[in-house]
GROMACS .gro file of C-alpha atoms in nm:
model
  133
    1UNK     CA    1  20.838  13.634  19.031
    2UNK     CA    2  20.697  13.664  19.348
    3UNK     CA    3  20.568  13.344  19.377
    4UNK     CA    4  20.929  13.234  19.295
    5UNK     CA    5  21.056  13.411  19.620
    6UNK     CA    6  20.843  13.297  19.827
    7UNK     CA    7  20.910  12.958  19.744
    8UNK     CA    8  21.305  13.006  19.781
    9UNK     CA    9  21.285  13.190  20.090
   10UNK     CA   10  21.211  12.892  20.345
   11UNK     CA   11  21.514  12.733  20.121
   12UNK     CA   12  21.741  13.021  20.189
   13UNK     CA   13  21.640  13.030  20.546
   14UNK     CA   14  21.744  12.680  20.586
   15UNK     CA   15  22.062  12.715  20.421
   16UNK     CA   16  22.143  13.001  20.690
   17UNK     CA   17  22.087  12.777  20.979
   18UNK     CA   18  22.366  12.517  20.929
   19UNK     CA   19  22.620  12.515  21.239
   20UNK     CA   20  22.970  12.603  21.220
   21UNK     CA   21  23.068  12.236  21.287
   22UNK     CA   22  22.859  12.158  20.989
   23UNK     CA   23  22.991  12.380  20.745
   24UNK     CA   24  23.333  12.263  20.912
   25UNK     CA   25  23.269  11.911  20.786
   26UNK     CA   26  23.183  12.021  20.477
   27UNK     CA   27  23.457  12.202  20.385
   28UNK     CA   28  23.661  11.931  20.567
   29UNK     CA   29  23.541  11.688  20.285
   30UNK     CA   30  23.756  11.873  19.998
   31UNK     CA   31  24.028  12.054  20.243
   32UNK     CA   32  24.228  11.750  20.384
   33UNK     CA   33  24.211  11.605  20.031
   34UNK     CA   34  24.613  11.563  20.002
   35UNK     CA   35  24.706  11.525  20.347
   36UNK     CA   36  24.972  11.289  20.456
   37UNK     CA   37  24.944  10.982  20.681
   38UNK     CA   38  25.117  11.172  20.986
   39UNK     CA   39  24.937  11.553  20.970
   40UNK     CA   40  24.577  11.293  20.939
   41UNK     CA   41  24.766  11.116  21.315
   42UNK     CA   42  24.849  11.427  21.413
   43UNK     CA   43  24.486  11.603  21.396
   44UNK     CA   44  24.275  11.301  21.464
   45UNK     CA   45  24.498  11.035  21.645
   46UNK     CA   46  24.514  10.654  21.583
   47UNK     CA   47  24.177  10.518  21.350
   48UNK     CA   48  23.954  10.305  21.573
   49UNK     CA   49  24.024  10.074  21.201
   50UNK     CA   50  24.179  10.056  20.900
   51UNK     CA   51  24.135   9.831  20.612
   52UNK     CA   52  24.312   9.777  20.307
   53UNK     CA   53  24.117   9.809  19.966
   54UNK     CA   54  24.306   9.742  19.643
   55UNK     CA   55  24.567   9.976  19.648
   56UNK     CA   56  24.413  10.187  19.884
   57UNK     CA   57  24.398  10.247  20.260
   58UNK     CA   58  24.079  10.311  20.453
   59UNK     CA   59  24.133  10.489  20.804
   60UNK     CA   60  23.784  10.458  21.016
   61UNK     CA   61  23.710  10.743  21.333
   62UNK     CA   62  23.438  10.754  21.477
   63UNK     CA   63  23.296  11.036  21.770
   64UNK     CA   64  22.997  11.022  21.945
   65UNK     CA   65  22.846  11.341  22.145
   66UNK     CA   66  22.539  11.412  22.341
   67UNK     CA   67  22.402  11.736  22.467
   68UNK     CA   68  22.077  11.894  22.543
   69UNK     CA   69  21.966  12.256  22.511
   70UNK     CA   70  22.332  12.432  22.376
   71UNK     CA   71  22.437  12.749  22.270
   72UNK     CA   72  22.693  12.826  21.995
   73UNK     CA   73  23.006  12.985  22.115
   74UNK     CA   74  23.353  13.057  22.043
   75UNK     CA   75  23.450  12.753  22.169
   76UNK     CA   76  23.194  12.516  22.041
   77UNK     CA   77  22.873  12.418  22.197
   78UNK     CA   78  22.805  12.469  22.538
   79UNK     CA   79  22.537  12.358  22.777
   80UNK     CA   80  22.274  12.593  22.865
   81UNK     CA   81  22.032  12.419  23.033
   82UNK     CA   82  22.161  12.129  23.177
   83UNK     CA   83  21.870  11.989  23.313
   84UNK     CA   84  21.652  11.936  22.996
   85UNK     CA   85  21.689  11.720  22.724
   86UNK     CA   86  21.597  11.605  22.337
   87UNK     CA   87  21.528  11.312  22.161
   88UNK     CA   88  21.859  11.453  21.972
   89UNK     CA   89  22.071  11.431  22.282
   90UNK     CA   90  22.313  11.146  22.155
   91UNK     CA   91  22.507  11.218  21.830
   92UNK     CA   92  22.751  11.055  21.617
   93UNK     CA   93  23.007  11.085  21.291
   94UNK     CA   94  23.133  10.762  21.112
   95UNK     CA   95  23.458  10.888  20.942
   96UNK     CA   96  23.574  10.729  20.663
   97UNK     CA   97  23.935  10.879  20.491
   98UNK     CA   98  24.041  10.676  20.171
   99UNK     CA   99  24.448  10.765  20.136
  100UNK     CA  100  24.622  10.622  19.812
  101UNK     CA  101  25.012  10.666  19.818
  102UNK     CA  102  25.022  10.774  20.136
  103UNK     CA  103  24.771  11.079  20.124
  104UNK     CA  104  24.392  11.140  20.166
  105UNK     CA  105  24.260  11.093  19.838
  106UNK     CA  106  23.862  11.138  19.989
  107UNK     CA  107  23.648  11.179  20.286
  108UNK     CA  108  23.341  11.076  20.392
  109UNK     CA  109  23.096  11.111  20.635
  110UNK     CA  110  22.783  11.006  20.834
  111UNK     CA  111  22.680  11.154  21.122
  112UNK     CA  112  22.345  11.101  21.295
  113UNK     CA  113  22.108  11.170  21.598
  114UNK     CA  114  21.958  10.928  21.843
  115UNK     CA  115  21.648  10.986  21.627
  116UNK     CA  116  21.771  10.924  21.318
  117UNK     CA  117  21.826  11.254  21.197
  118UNK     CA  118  22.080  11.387  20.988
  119UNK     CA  119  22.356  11.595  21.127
  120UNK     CA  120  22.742  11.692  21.057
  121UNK     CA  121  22.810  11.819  21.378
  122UNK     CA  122  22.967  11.589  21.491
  123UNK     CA  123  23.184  11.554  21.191
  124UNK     CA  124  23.260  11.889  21.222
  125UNK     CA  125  23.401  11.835  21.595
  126UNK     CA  126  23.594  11.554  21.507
  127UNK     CA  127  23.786  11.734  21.193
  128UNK     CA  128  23.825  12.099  21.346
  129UNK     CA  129  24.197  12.038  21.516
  130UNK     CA  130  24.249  11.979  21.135
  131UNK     CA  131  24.137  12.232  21.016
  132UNK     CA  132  24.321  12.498  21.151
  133UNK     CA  133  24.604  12.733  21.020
   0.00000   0.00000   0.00000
C-alpha cells in the first residue's frame, strides 16, 4: 500500500498544479457544447477562418501570448519580473469549434510553448469571456 502512495503522490501533485486558464479550457471543451453562432461572436469575435466540412461548419481562433516570470491573480497573469525571461515566453492556442445546425457541436484545442511544450493557457484566455455567468 505504501508503495502505491508513493507512486500516486508525484501524480496527485501534478494534477494540483494545473492553472486556472487550464482548467478553464478544459471545462470550456464540454461547456460551450450547444452554443449558438452569435453568443460564440459575441465571446470570441470574428474566426481568423472558417471552413465548411460536409454539413458542418469549422470556426478557426487562434491567440498567441508571451510572458516571463508571472504570478496568478484575480485578473489573470501578471508580470512579476519583467526583466527576465523563459524559453516558454511565447505561447499559443489553435481553436478549432465544429457547429452543426447552427450550434457548437465540439471544441478543440492546441496550445503550445515556444519550446514545444504543452500548455492550455492560452486556450483558457481565449475562452474565459465565454465562460462567464
Amino acid at each position: 500500500m505504501m508503495h502505491r502512495t508513493l507512486f500516486l503522490m508525484p501524480l496527485m501533485l501534478l494534477a494540483a498544479c494545473a492553472s486556472p486558464l487550464e482548467d478553464t479550457a478544459e471545462r470550456a471543451r464540454t461547456a460551450l457544447v450547444g452554443l449558438d453562432e452569435a453568443g460564440l461572436k459575441r465571446c470570441l469575435g470574428e474566426p481568423v477562418a472558417m471552413h465548411r466540412e460536409g454539413g458542418n461548419d469549422l470556426w478557426l481562433y487562434f491567440r498567441e501570448t508571451s510572458r516571463s516570470a508571472t504570478a496568478i491573480s484575480d485578473t489573470g497573469y501578471t508580470p512579476t519580473n519583467r526583466g527576465s525571461s523563459t524559453y516558454d515566453y511565447y505561447r499559443y492556442c489553435e481553436a478549432a469549434f465544429t457547429l452543426q445546425g447552427g450550434r457548437v457541436r465540439a471544441v478543440d484545442f492546441t496550445g503550445r510553448t515556444s519550446t514545444g511544450r504543452q500548455t492550455l493557457e492560452p486556450c483558457g484566455a481565449l475562452v474565459e469571456r465565454c465562460m462567464k455567468p
